[in-house]
Short mmCIF file of C-alpha atoms in Angstrom, two decimals:
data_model
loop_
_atom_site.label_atom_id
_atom_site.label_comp_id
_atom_site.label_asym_id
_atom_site.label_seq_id
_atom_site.Cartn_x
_atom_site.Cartn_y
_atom_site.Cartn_z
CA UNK A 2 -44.96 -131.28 -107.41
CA UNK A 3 -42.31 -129.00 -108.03
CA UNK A 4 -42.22 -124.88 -108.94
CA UNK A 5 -41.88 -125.53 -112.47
CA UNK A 6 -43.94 -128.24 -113.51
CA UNK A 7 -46.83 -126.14 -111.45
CA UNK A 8 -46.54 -123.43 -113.49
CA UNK A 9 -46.33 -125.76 -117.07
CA UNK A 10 -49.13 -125.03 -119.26
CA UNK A 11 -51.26 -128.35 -119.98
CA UNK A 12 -53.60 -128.79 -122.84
CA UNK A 13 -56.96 -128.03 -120.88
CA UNK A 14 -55.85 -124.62 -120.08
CA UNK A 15 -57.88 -122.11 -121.05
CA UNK A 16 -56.04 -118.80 -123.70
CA UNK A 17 -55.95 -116.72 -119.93
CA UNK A 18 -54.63 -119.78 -117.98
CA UNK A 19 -52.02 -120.61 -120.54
CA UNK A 20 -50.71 -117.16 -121.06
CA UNK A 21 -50.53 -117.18 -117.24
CA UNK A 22 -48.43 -119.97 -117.06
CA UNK A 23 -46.00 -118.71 -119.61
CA UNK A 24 -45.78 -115.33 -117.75
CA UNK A 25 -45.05 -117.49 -114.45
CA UNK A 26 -42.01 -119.82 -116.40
CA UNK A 27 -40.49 -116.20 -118.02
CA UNK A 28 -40.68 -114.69 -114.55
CA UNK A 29 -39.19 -117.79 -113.13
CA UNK A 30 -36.36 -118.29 -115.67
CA UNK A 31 -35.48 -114.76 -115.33
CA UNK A 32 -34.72 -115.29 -111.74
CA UNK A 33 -32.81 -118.21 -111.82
CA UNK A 34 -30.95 -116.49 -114.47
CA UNK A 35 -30.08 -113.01 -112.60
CA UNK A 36 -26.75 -113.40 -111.34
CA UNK A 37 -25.34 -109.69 -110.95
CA UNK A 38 -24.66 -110.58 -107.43
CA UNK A 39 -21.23 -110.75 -108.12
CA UNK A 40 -20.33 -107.98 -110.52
CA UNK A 41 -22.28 -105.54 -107.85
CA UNK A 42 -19.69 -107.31 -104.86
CA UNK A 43 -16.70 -107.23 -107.10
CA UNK A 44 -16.83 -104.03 -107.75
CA UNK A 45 -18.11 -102.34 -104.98
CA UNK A 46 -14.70 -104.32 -102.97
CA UNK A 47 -12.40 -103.07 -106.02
CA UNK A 48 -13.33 -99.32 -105.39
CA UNK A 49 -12.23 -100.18 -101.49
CA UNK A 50 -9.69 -101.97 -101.85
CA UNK A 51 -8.82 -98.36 -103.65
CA UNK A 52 -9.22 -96.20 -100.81
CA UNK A 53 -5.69 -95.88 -99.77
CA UNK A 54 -3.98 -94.51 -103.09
CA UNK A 55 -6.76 -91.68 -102.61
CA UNK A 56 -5.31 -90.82 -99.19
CA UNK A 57 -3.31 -87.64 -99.32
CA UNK A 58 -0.02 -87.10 -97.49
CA UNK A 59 0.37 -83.82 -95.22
CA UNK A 60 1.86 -81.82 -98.12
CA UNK A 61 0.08 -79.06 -99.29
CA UNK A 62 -2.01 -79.67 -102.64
CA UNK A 63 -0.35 -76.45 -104.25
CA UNK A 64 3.16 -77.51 -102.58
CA UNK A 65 3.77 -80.46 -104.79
CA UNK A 66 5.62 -80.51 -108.35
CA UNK A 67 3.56 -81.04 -111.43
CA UNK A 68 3.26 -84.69 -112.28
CA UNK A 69 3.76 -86.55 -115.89
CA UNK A 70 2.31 -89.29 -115.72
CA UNK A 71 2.31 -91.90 -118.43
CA UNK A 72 -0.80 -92.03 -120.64
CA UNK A 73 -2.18 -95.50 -119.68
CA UNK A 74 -2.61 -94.26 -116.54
CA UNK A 75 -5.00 -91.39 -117.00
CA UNK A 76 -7.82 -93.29 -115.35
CA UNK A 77 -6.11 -92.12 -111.94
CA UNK A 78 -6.52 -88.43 -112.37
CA UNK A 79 -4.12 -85.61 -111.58
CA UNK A 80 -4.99 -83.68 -108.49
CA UNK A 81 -4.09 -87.19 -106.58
CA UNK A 82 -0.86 -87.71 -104.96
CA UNK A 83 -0.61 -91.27 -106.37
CA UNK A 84 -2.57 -90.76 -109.49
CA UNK A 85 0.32 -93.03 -111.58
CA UNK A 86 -0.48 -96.24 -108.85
CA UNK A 87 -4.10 -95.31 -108.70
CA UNK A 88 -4.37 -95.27 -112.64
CA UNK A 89 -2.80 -98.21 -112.98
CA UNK A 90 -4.64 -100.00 -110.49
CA UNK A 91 -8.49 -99.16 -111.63
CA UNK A 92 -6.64 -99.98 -116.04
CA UNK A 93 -5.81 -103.67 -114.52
CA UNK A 94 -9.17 -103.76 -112.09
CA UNK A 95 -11.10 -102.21 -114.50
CA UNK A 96 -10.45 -105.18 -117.64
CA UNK A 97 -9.98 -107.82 -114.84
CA UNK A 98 -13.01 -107.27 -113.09
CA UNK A 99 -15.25 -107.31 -116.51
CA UNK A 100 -13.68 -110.30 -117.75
CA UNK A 101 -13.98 -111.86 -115.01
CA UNK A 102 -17.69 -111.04 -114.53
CA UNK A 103 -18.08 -112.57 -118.05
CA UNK A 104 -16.24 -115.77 -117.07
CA UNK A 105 -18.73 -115.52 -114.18
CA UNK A 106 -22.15 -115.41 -116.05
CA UNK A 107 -20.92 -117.98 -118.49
CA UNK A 108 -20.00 -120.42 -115.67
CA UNK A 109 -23.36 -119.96 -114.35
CA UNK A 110 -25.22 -120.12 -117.22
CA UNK A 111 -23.68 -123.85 -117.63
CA UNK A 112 -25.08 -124.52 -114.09
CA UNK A 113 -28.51 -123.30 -114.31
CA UNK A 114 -28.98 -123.95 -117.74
CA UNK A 115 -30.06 -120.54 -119.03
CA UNK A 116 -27.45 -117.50 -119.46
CA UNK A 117 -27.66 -113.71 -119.48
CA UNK A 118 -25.67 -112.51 -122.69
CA UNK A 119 -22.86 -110.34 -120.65
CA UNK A 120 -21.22 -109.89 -123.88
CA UNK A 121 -22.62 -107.00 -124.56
CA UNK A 122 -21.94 -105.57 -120.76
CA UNK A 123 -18.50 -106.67 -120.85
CA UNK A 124 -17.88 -104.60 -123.95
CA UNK A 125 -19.20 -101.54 -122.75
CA UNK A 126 -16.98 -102.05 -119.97
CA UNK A 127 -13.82 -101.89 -121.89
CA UNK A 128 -14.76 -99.14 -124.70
CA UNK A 129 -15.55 -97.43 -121.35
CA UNK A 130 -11.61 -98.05 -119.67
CA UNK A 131 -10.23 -97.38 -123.19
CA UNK A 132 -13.01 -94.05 -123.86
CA UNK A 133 -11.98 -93.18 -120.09
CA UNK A 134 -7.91 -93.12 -120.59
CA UNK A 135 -8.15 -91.28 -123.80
CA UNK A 136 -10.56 -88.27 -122.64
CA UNK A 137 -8.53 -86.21 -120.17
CA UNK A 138 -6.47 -86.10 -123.31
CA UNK A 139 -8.68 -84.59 -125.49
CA UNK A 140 -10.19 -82.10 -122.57
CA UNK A 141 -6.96 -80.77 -121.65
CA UNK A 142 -6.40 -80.18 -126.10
CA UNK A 143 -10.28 -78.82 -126.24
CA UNK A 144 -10.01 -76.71 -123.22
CA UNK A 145 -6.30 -75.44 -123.51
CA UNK A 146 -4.74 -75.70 -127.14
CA UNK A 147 -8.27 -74.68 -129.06
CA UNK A 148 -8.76 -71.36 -130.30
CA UNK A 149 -11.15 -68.85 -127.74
CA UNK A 150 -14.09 -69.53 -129.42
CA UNK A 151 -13.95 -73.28 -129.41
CA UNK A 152 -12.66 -73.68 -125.61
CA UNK A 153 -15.47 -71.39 -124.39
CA UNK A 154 -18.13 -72.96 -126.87
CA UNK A 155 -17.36 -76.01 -125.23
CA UNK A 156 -16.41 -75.53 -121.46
CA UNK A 157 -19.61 -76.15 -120.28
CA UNK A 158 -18.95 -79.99 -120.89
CA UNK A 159 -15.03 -80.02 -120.95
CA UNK A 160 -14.67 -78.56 -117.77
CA UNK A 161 -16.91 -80.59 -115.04
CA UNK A 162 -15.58 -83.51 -116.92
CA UNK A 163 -12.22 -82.82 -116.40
CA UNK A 164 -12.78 -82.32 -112.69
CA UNK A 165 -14.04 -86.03 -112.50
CA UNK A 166 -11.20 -87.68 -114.65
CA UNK A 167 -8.85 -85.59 -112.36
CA UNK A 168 -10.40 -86.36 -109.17
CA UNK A 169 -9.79 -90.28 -109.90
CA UNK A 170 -13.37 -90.84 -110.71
CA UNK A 171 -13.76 -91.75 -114.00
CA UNK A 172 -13.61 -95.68 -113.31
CA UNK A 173 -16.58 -94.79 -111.44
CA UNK A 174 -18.74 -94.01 -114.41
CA UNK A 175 -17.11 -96.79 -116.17
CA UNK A 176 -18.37 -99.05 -113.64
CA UNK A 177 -21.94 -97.02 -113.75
CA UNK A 178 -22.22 -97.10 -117.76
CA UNK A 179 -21.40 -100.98 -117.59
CA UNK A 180 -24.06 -101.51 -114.57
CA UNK A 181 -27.22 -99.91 -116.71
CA UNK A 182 -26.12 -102.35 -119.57
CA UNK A 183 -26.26 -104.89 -117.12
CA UNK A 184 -29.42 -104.22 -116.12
CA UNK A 185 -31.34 -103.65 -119.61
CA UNK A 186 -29.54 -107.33 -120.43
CA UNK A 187 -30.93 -108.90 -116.75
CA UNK A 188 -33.53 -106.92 -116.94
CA UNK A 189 -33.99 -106.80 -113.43
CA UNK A 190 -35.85 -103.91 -111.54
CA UNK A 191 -33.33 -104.34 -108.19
CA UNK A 192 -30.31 -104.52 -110.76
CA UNK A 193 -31.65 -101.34 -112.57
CA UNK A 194 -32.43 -99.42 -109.32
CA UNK A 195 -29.07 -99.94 -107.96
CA UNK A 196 -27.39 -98.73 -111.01
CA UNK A 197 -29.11 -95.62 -111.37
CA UNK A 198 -28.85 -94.89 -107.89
CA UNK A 199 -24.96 -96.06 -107.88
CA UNK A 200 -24.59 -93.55 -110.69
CA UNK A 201 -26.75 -90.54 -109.27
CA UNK A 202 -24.74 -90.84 -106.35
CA UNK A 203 -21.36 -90.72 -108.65
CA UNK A 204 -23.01 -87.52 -110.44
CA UNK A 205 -23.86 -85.90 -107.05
CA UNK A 206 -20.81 -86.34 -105.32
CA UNK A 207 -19.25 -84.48 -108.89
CA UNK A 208 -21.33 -81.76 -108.77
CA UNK A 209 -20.52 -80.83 -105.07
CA UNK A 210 -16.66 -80.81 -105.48
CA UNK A 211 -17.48 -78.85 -108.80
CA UNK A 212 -20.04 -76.47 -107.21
CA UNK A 213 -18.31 -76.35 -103.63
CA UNK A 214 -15.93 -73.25 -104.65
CA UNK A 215 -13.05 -74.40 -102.86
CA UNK A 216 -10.92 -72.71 -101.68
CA UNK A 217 -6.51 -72.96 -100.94
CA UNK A 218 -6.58 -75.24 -97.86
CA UNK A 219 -10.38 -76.07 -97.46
CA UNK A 220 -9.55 -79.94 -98.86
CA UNK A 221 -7.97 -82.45 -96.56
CA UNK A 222 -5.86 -85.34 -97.20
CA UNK A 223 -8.91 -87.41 -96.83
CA UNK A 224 -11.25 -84.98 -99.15
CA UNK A 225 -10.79 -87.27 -102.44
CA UNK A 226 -11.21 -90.49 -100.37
CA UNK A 227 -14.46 -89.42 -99.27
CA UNK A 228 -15.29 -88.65 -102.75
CA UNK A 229 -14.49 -92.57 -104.34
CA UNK A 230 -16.09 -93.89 -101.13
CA UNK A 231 -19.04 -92.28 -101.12
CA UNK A 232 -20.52 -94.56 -103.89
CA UNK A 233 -19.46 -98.02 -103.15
CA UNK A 234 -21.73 -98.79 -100.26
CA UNK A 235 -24.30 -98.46 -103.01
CA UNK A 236 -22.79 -101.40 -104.44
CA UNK A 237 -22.01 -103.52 -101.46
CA UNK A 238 -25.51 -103.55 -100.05
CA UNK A 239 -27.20 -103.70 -103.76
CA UNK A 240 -25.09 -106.68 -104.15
CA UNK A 241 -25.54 -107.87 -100.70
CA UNK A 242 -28.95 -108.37 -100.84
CA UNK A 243 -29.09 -109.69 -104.38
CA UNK A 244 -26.76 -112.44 -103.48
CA UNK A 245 -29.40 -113.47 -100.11
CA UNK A 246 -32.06 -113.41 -102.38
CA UNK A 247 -30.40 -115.65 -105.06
CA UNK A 248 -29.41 -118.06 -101.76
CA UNK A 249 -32.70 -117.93 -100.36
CA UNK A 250 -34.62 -118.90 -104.06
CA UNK A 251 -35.83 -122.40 -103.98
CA UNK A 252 -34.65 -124.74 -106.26
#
């Protein structure tokens, strides 16, 4: 007798019995359905296959000439030596990586028969790459070209967030915002633990280059790697384990 037909309601069940066996299927088919294995993977090797364009050369930080980059690639910051690469890289690994997780779920939920929607994930995930090359735009005008009044009224937000789009790490709450979508749609507990954890370590590792108080000469040319590598262990174990599990289910 196999998992599923044990756990088939059958017309002698008692009202507690049969909403038993309904709880069991739902459980089931939510578990044959998780597959966030490989959006957790993907990403987490994107961000380091990343780590070298957040390597600093030996030149001093306040040594080098002002950059102008083009806008598209805004998602690579501008205290970074290769922002321009480094933006370009997470614009093409941002929209590759979430199409291809949709490919992904829909290719699975052909095999197994049942599908999470990733629709709705995937779009988050590129409002998010579009929302994240457009706001260092609109800091720099709020906190810069704004009367007084305005840029003051509104540095409390303007101003960490400007550290994290020019620190490269923007694709990293990207990749966070998309995650807890993911999760409400798999509605998985180990998807939605990973995510929040994932992004409280993003959020933490913000707050201590914005709280640090450094000072000419106290960050190294491996400072900012530290800072986009930080997170995506977080990933690689989360999805590590998820993809065991999902080998080790029975059929």
């Amino acid at each position: 007798m196999t998992d599923r037909s044990s756990t088939a309601p059958n017309s002698g069940s008692t009202p507690g019995e049969l909403l038993a066996s309904v709880t069991a299927l739902q459980r089931r088919t939510r578990a044959v359905r998780n597959a966030y294995w490989l959006p957790l993977l993907l990403f987490g090797l994107l961000m380091a296959a990343a780590a070298p364009l957040y390597v600093e050369s030996t030149d001093p930080l306040g040594m080098r000439v002002g950059q102008d980059n083009p806008a598209l690639t805004g998602l690579g910051g501008e205290f970074l030596e290769r922002s321009a690469t480094l933006g370009w890289y997470w614009l093409a690994a941002l929209i590759g990586g979430y199409l291809l997780s949709l490919w992904w779920y829909r290719w699975h939920g052909v095999r197994v028969g049942v599908q999470t929607p990733a629709r709705p994930y995937v779009i988050a995930g590129i409002v998010g790459t579009i929302v994240g090359l457009v706001l260092p735009i609109v800091l720099r005008y709020l906190l810069l070209n704004t009367a007084t009044v305005i840029s003051n009224a509104t540095g409390w937000v303007t101003t960490p967030l400007l550290g994290i789009s020019d620190r490269g790490m923007i694709p990293h709450l990207v990749i966070a915002v998309g995650l807890l979508v993911l999760a409400r749609l798999e509605r998985s507990r180990g998807l939605t633990v990973v995510a929040v954890v994932y992004a409280a370590a993003v959020v933490l590792v913000n707050i201590y280059f914005q709280t640090a108080n450094f000072q000419p000469g106290d960050l190294n040319r491996h400072s900012f790697l530290l800072a986009a590598l930080l997170p995506a262990p977080i990933l690689l174990v989360g999805g590590g384990i998820a993809l065991l599990n999902t080998i080790k289910r029975p059929a």
